[in-house]
Short mmCIF file of C-alpha atoms and ligand atoms in Angstrom, two decimals:
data_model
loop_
_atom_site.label_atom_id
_atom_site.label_comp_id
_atom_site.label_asym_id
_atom_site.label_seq_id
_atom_site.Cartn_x
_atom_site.Cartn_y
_atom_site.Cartn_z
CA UNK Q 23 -27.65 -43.58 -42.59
CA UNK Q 24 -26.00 -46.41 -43.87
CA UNK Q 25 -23.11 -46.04 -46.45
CA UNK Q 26 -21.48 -49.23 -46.39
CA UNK Q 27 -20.77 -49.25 -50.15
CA UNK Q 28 -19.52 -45.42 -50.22
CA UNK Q 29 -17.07 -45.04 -52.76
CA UNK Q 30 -13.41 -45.80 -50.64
CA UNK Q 31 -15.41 -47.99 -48.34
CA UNK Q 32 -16.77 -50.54 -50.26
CA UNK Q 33 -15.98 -53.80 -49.30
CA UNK Q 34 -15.59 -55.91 -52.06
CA UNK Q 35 -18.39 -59.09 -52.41
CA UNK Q 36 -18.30 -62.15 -54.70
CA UNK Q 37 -20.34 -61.18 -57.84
CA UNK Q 38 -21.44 -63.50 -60.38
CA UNK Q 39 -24.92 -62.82 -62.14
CA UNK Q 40 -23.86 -61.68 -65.92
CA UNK Q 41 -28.17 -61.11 -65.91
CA UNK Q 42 -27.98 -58.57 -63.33
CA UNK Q 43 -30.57 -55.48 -64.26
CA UNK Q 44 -28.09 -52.72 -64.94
CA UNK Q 45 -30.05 -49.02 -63.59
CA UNK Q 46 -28.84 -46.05 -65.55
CA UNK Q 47 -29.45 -42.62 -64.18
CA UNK Q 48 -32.60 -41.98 -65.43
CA UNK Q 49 -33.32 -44.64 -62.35
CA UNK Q 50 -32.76 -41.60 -59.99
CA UNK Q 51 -34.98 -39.76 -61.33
CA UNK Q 52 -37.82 -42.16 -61.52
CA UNK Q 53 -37.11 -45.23 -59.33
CA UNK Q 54 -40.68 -46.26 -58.69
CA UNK Q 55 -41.01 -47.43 -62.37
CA UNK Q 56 -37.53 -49.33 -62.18
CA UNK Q 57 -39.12 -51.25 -58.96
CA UNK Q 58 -42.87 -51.80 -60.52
CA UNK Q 59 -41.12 -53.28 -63.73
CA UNK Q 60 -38.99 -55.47 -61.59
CA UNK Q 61 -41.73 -56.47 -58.95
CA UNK Q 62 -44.31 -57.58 -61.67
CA UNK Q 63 -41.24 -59.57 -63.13
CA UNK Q 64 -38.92 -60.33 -60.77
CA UNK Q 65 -39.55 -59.50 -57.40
CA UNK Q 66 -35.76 -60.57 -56.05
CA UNK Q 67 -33.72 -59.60 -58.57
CA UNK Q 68 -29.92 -58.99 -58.96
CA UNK Q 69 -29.08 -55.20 -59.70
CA UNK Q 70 -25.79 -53.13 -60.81
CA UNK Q 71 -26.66 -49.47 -59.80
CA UNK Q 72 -25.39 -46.55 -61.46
CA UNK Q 73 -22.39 -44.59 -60.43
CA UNK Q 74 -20.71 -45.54 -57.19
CA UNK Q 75 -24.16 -47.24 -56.01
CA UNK Q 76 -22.49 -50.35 -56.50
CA UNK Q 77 -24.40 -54.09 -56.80
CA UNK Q 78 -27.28 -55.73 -54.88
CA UNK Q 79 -30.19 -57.94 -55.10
CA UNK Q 80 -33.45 -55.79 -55.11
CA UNK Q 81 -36.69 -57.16 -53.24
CA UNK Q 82 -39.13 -55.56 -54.40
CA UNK Q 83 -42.01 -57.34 -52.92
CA UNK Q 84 -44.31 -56.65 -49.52
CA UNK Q 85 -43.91 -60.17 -48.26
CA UNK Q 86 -40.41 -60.82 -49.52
CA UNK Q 87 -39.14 -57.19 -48.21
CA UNK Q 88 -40.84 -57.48 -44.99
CA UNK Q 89 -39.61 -61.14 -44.23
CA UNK Q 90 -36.06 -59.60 -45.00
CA UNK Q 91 -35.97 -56.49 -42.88
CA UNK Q 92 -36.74 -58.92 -40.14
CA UNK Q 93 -34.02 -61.96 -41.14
CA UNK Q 94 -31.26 -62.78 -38.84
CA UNK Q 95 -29.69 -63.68 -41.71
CA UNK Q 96 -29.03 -61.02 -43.23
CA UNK Q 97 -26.09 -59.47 -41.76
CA UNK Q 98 -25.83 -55.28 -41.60
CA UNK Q 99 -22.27 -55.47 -40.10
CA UNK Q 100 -20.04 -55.50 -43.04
CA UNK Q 101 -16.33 -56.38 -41.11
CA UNK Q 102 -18.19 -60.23 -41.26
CA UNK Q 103 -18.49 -59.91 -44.88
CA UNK Q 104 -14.73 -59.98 -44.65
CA UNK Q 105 -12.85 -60.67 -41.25
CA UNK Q 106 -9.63 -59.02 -43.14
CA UNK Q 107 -11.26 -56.16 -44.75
CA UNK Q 108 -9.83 -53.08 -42.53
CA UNK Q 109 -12.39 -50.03 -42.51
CA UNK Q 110 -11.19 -46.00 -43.39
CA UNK Q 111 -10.57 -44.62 -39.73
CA UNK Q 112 -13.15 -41.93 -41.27
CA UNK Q 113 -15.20 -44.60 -42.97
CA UNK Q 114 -15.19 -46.34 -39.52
CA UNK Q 115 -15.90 -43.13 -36.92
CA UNK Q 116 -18.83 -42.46 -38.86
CA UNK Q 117 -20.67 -45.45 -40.27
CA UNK Q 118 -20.13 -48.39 -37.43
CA UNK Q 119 -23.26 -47.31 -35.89
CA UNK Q 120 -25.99 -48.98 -34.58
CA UNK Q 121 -27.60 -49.33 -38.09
CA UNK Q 122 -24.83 -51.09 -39.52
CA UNK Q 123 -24.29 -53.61 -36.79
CA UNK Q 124 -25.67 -56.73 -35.61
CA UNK Q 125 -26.73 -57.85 -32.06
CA UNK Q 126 -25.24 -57.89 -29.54
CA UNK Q 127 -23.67 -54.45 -30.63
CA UNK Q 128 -26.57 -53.52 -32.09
CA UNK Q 129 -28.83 -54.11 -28.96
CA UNK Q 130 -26.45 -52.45 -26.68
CA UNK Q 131 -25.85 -48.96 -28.25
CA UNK Q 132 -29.74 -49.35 -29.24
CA UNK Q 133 -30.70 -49.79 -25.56
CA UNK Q 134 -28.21 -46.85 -24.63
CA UNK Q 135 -29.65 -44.71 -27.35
CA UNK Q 136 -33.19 -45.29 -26.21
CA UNK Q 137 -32.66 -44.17 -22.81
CA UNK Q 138 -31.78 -40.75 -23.84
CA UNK Q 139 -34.81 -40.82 -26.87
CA UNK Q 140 -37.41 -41.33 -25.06
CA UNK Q 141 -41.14 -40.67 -26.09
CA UNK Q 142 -41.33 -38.48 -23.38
CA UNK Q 143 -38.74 -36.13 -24.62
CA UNK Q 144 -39.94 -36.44 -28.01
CA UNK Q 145 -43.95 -35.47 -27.25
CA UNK Q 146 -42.72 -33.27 -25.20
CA UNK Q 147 -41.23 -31.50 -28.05
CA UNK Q 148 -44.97 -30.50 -29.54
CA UNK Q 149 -45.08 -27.06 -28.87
CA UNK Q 150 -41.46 -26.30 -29.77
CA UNK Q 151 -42.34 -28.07 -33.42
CA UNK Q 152 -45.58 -25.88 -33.71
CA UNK Q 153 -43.95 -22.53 -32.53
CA UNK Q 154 -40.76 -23.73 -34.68
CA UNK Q 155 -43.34 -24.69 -37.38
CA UNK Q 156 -44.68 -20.91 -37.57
CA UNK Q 157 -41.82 -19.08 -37.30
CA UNK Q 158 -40.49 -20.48 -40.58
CA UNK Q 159 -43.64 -19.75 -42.64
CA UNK Q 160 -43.63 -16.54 -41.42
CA UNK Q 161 -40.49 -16.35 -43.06
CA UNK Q 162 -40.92 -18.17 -46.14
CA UNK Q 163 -44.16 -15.86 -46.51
CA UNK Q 164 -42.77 -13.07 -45.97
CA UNK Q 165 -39.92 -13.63 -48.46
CA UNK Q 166 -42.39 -15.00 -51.23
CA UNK Q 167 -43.93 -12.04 -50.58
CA UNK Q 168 -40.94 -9.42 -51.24
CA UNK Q 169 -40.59 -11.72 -55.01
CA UNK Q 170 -41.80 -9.98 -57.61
CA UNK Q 171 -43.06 -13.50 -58.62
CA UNK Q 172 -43.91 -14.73 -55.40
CA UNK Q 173 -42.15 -18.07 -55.53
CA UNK Q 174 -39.98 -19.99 -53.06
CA UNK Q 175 -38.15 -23.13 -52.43
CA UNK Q 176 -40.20 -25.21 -50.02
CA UNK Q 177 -38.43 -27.42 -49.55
CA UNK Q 178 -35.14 -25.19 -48.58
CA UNK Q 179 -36.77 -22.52 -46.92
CA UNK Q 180 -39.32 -24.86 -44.63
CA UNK Q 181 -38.74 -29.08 -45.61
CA UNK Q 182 -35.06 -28.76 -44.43
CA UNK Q 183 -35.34 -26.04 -41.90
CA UNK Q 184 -37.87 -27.44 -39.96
CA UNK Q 185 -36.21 -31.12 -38.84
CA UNK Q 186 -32.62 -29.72 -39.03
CA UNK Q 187 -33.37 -27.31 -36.30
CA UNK Q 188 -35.51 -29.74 -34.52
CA UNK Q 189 -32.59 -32.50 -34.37
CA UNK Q 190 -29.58 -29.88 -33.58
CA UNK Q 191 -31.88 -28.62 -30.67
CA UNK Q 192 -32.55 -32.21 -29.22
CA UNK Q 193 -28.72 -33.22 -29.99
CA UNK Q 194 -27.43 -29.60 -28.81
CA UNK Q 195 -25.69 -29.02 -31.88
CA UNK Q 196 -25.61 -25.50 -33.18
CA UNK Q 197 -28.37 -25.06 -35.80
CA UNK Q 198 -25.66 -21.97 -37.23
CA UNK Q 199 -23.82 -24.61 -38.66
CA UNK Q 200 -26.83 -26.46 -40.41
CA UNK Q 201 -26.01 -25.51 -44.04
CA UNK Q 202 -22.29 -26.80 -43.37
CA UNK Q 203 -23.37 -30.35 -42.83
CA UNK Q 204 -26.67 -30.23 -44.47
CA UNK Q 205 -23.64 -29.85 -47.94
CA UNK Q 206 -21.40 -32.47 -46.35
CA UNK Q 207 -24.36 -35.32 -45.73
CA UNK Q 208 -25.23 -34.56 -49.06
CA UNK Q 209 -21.74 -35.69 -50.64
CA UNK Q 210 -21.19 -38.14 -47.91
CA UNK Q 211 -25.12 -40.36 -48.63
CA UNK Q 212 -25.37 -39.79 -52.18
CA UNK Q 213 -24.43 -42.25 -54.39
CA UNK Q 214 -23.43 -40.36 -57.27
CA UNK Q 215 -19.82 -39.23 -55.95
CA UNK Q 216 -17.63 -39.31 -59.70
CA UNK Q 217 -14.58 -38.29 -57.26
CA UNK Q 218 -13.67 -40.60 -54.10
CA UNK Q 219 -11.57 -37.62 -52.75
CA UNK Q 220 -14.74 -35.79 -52.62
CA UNK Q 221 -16.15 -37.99 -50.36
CA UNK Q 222 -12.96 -38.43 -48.29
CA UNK Q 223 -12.89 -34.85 -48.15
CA UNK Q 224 -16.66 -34.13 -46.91
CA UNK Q 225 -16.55 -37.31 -44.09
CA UNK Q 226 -13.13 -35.62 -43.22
CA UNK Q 227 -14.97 -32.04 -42.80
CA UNK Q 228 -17.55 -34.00 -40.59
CA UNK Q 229 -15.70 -35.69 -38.31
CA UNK Q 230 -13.28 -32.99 -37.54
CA UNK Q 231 -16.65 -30.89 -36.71
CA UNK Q 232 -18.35 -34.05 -34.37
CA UNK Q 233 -15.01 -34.30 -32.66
CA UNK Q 234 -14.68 -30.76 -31.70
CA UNK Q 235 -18.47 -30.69 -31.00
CA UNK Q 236 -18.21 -33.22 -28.37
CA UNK Q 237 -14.78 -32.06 -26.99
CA UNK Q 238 -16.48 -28.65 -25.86
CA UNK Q 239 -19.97 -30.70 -24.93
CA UNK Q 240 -17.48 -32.49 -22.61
CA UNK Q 241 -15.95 -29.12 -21.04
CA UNK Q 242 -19.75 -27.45 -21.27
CA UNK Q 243 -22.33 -30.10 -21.34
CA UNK Q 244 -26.25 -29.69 -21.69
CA UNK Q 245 -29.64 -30.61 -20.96
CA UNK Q 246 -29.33 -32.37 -24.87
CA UNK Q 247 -29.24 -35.76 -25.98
CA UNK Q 248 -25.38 -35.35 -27.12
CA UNK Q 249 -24.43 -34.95 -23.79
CA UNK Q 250 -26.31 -37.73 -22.35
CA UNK Q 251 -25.12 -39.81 -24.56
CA UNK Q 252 -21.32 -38.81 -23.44
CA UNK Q 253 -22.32 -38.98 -19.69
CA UNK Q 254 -23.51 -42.25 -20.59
CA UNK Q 255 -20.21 -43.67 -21.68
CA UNK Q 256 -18.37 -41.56 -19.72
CA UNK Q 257 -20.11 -43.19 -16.47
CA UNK Q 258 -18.34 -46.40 -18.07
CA UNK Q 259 -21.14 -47.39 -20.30
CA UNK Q 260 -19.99 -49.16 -23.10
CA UNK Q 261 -19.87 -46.06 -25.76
CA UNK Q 262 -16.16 -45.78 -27.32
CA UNK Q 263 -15.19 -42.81 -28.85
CA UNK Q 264 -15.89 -43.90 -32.24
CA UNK Q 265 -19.14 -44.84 -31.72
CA UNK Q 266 -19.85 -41.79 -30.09
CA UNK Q 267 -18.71 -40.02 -33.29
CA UNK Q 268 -20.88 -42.89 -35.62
CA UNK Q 269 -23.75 -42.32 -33.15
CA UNK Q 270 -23.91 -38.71 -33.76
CA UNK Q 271 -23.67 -38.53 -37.43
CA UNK Q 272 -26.20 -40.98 -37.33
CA UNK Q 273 -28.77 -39.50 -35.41
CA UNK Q 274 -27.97 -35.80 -37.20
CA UNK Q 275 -28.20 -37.23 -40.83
CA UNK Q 276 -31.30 -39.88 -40.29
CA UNK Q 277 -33.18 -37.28 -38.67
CA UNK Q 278 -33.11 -34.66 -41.39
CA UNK Q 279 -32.64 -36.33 -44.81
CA UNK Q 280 -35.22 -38.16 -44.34
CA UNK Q 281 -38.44 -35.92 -42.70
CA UNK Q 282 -37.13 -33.20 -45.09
CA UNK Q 283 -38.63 -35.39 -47.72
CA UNK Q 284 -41.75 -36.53 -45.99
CA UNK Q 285 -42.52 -32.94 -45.49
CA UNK Q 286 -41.68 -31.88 -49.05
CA UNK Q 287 -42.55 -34.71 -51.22
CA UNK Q 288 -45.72 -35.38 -48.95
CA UNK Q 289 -46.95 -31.96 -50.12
CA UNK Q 290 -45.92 -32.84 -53.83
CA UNK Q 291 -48.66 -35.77 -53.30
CA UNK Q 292 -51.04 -33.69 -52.17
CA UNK Q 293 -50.96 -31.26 -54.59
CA UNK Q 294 -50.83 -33.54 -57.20
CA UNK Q 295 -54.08 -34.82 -55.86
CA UNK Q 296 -56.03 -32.15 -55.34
CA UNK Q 297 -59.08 -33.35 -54.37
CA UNK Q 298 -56.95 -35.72 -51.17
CA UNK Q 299 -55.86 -32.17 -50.24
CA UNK Q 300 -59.09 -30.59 -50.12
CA UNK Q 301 -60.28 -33.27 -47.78
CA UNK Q 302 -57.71 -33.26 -45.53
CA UNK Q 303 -57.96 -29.44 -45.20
CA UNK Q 304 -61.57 -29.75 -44.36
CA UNK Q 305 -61.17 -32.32 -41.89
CA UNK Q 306 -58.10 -31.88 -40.00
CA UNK Q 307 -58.72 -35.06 -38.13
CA UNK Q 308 -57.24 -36.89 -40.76
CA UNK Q 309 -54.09 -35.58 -40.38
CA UNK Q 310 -52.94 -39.16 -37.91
CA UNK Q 311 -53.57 -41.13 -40.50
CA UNK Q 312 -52.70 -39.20 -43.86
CA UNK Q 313 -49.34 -38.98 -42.50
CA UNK Q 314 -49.23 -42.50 -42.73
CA UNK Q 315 -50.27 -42.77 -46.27
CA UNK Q 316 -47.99 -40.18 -47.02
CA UNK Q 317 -45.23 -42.18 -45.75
CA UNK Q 318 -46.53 -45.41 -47.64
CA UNK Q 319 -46.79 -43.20 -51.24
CA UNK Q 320 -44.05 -40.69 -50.86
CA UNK Q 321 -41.79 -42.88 -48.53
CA UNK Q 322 -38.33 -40.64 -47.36
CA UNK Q 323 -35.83 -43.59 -48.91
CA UNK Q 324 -36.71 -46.14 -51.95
CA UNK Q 325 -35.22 -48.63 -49.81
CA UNK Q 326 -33.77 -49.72 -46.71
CA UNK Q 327 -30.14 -49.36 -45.84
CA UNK Q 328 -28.02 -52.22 -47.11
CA UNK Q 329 -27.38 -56.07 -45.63
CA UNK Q 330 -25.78 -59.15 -46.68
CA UNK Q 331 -26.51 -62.96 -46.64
CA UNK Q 332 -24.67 -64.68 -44.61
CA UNK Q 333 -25.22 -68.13 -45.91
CA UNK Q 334 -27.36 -68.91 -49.45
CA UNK Q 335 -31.20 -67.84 -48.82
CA UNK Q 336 -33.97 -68.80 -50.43
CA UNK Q 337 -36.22 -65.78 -51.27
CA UNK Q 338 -39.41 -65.86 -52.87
CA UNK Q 339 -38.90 -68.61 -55.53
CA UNK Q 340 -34.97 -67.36 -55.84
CA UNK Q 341 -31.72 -68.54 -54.08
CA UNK Q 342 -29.66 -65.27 -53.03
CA UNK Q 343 -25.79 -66.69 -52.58
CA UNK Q 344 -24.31 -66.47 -49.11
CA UNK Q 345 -21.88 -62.94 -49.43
CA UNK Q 346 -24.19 -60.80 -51.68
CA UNK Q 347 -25.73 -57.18 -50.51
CA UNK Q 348 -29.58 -57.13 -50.13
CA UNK Q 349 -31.71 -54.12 -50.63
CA UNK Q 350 -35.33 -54.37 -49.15
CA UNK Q 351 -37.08 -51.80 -51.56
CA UNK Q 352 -39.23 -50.50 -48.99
CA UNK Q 353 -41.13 -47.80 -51.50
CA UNK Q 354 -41.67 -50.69 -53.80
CA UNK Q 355 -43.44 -52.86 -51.17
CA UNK Q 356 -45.75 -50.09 -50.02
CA UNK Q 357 -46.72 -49.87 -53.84
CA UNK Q 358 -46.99 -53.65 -53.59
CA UNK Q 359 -51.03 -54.29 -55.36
CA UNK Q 360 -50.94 -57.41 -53.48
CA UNK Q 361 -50.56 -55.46 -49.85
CA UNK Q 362 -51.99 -52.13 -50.76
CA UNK Q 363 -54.81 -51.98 -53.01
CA UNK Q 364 -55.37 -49.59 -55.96
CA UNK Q 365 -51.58 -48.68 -53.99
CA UNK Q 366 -50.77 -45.58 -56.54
CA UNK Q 367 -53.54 -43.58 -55.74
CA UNK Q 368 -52.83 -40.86 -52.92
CA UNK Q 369 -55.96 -41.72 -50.13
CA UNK Q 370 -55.52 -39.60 -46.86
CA UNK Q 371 -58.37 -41.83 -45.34
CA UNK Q 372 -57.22 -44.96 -46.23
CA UNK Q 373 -55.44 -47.71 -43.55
CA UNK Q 374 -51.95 -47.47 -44.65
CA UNK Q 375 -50.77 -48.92 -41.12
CA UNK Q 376 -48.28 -51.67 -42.03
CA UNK Q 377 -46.45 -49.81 -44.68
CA UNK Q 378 -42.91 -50.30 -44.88
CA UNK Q 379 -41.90 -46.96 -44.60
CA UNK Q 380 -39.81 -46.78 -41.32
CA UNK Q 381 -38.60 -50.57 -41.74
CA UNK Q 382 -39.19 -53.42 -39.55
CA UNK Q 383 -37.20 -55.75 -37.37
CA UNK Q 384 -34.71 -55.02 -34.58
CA UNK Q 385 -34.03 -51.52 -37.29
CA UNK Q 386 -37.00 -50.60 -37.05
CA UNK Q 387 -36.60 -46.45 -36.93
CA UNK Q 388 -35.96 -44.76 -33.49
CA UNK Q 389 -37.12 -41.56 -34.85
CA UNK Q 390 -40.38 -43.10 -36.04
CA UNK Q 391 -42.67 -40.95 -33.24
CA UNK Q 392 -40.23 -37.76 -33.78
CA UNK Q 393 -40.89 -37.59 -37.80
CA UNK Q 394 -44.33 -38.72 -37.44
CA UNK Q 395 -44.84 -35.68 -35.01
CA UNK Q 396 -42.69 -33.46 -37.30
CA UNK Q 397 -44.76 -34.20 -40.48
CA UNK Q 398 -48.47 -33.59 -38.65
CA UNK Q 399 -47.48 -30.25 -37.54
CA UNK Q 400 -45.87 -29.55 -40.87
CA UNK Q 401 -47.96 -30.00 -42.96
CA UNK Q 402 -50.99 -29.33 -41.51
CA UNK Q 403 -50.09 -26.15 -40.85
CA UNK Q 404 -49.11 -25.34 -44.45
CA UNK Q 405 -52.65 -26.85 -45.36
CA UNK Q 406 -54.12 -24.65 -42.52
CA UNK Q 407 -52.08 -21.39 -43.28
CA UNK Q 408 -51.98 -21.34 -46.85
CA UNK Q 409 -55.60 -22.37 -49.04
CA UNK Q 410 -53.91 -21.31 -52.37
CA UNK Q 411 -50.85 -23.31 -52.10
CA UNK Q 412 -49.61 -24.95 -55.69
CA UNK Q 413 -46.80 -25.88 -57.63
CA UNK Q 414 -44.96 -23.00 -59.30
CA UNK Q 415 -43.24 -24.96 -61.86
CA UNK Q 416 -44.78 -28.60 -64.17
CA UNK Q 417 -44.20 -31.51 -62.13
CA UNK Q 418 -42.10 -33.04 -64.85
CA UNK Q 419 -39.20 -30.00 -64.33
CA UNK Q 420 -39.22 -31.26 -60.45
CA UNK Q 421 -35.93 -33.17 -60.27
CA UNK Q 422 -34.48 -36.02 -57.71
CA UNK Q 423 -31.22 -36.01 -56.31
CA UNK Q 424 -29.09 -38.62 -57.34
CA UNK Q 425 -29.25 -40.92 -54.55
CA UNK Q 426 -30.11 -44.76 -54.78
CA UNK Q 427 -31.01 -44.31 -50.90
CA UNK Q 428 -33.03 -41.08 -50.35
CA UNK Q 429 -35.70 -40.44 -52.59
CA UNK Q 430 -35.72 -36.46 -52.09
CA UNK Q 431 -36.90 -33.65 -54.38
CA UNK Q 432 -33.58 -31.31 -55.13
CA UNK Q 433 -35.74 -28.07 -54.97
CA UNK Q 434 -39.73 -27.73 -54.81
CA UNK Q 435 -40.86 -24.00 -56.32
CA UNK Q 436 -44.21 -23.04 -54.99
CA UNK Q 437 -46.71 -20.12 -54.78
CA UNK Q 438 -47.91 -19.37 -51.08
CA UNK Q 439 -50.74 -17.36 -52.13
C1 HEM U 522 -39.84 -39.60 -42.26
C2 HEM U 522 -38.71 -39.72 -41.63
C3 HEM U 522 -37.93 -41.00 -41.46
C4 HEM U 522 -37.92 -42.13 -42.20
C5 HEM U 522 -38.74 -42.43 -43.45
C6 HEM U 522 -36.98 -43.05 -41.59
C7 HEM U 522 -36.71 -44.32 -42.04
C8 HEM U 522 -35.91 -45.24 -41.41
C9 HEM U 522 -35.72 -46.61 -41.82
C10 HEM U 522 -36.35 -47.27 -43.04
C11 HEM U 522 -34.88 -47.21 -40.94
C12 HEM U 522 -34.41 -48.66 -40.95
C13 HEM U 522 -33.39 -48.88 -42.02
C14 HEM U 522 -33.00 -50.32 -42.21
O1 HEM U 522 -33.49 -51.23 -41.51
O2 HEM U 522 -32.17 -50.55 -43.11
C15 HEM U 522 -34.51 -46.19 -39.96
C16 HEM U 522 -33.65 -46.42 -38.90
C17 HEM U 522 -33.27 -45.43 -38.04
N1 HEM U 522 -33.75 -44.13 -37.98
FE1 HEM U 522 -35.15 -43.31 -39.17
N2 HEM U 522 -36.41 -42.44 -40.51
C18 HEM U 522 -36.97 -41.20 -40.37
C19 HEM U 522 -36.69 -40.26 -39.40
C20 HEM U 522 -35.79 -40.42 -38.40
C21 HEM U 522 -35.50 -39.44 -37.39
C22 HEM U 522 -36.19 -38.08 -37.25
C23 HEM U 522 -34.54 -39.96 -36.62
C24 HEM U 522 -33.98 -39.28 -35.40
C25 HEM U 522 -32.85 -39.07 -35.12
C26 HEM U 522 -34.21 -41.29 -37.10
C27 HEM U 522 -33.28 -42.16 -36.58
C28 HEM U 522 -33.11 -43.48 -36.98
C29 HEM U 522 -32.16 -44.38 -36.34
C30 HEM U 522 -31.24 -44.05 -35.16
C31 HEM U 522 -32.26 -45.61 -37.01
C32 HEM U 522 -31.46 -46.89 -36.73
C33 HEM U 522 -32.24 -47.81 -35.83
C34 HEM U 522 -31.52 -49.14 -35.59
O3 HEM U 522 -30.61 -49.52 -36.33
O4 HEM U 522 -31.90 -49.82 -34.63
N3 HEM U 522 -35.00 -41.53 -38.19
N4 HEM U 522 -35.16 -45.02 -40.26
#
């Protein structure tokens, strides 16, 4: 992911609007009603976020958000923000990755990328992601089952598990050491860091671990997509070591922070519409497309990862200055009225192709196919496996992590049976 603005990182942008909305925690914990209030009243809208989050203008709008994801533009490569500006080695190694560059960068290490994620090896992943997919509800079962109360942590014992094992096994990184950066992404994407030096020290922790990772892949290498990616540079391809390093962490933290949340707060949804779950039980063919509208309702991040105008642009009725950081609010756009209709009611049949979910443009998500196939098999096997699934605990004791990014549950109690 994208942490341009992480607290010892940030570069620092011109910043003038005294009537900037000013987000207070509470935002974290309900962001949808920050972006409905601003959409319906100003759709591109200046915004200081709280903690380390720092300051951008919010577009909160399908049209407007779309048009952006897709602007040249908008710049993600911070270093033009400010030729001078001279990135953290650690800040560097691990966040100038494809997503926070511009073509032709971008379009080179996206091409190179791509030829070691292909569909192929992704569909081909199916059975592994069903038998994967079993395996940990046998678990969680059983150990619901051993409670006198019969409660467990979806989303830690299944949400997590499932796409954190899936991504070490396609990267061929140890899934023994998934809790170690599963804490360390979690310090080094949130934006509520009150210590820099905790951030410093988790990126630190990371890098150490990548680099020794792909010293042994390079003494031991595998059928995996890590060391493809090293034979690819190594056969004088144009991957330096540091983007090597910013590749991996990329590819490891976008393809678990984000399906763990499709997985857990796409079950939220459905049980908080009952009746939507009931009808995608009975008709399993639904699954496709209720994945979709999953996405669109319960979408993995409130917004895309962060760019920057590169000259003044005019953006639905405002003028954003040339130099100032530009959020696309993707989970505000698929709520959009004007896009989606009656857009806060849960519908598993409805057409929610178009949502904004996964981005658009030349960002578009390279994981799209692998969380898509992820969160079928997921959930419907939780549907499938488990008729009296609920909520163990009111919905309004559910908290969010405090991330301006990911919009992720922090723990999801439920009764199996
Ligand atoms: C439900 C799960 C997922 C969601 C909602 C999601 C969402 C997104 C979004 C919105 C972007 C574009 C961000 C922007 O333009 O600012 C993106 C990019 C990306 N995603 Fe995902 N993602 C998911 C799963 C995955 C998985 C499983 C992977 C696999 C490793 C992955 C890898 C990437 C990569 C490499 C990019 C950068 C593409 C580029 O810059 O060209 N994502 N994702």
């Amino acid at each position: 992911m994208s942490d341009a603005l992480a607290p010892g990182g940030e570069p620092p942008g011109p910043w003038h609007d005294p009537a900037a909305e000013r987000f207070g925690d509470d935002y974290f914990q309900d962001p949808l009603a920050h972006f409905s209030a601003l959409r319906e009243t100003r759709p591109v809208a200046p915004v200081l976020l709280p903690g380390a989050g720092g300051r951008a203008w919010m577009v909160t709008s399908y049209d407007e958000a779309r048009a952006a994801l897709a602007d040249p533009r908008l710049s993600k490569d911070s270093r033009k923000l400010r030729p001078d500006w001279e990135p953290h080695p650690v800040f560097g190694a691990l966040n100038l990755h494809l997503l926070n560059l511009d073509p032709p960068d971008h379009t080179r290490l996206r091409r190179l990328v791509s030829k070691a994620f292909t569909p192929r090896r992704v569909a081909g992943l199916r059975p592994r992601v069903e038998q994967l997919t079993a395996a940990l509800l046998d678990t969680a079962d059983s150990r619901a089952q051993s409670r006198d109360d019969g409660v467990i942590d979806l989303l830690d014992e299944f949400a997590f598990r499932l796409p954190v094992t899936v991504i070490c096994e396609l990267l061929g990184v140890p899934a023994r050491d998934q809790d170690d950066f599963r804490d360390w992404s979690a310090v080094v994407v949130a934006d509520r860091v009150d210590d820099p030096g905790e951030w410093r020290l988790a990126a630190t922790a990371m890098l150490g671990y990548f680099s020794r990772l792909l010293a042994a892949k390079r003494v031991e290498p595998g059928d995996d997509l890590l060391s493809a990616l090293i034979a690819a540079r190594d056969s004088g391809d144009a991957l330096s070591e540091m983007e090597l390093t910013a590749m991996l962490f990329l590819l490891l933290v976008a393809g678990f922070e984000t399906t763990v949340n499709l997985i857990a707060s796409g079950t939220l949804a459905l049980l908080s519409f009952p009746g939507e779950m009931a009808r995608l039980r009975a008709d399993p063919s639904l699954l496709p497309g209720a994945v979709e509208e999953l996405l669109r309702f319960a979408n993995p991040l409130n917004h895309a990862t962060e760019r920057f105008t590169m000259e003044d642009l005019p953006v639905g009725g405002a003028v954003i200055p040339a130099g100032e950081w530009v959020l696309a609010v993707t989970s505000s756009a698929n709520r959009d009225p004007g896009r989606f209709p009656d857009p806060d009611r849960l519908d598993v049949g409805r057409d929610a192709s178009g949502h904004l979910a996964f981005g658009h443009g030349i960002h578009y998500c390279l994981g799209a196919p692998l969380a898509r196939l992820e969160g079928e098999v997921a959930i419907g096997s939780l549907l499938a496996r488990f008729p009296s699934l609920s909520l163990a605990v009111p919905v309004s004791q559910l908290r969010w992590r405090p991330s301006s990014l990911i919009h992720g549950l922090e723990s999801l109690p439920v009764r199996l049976s």
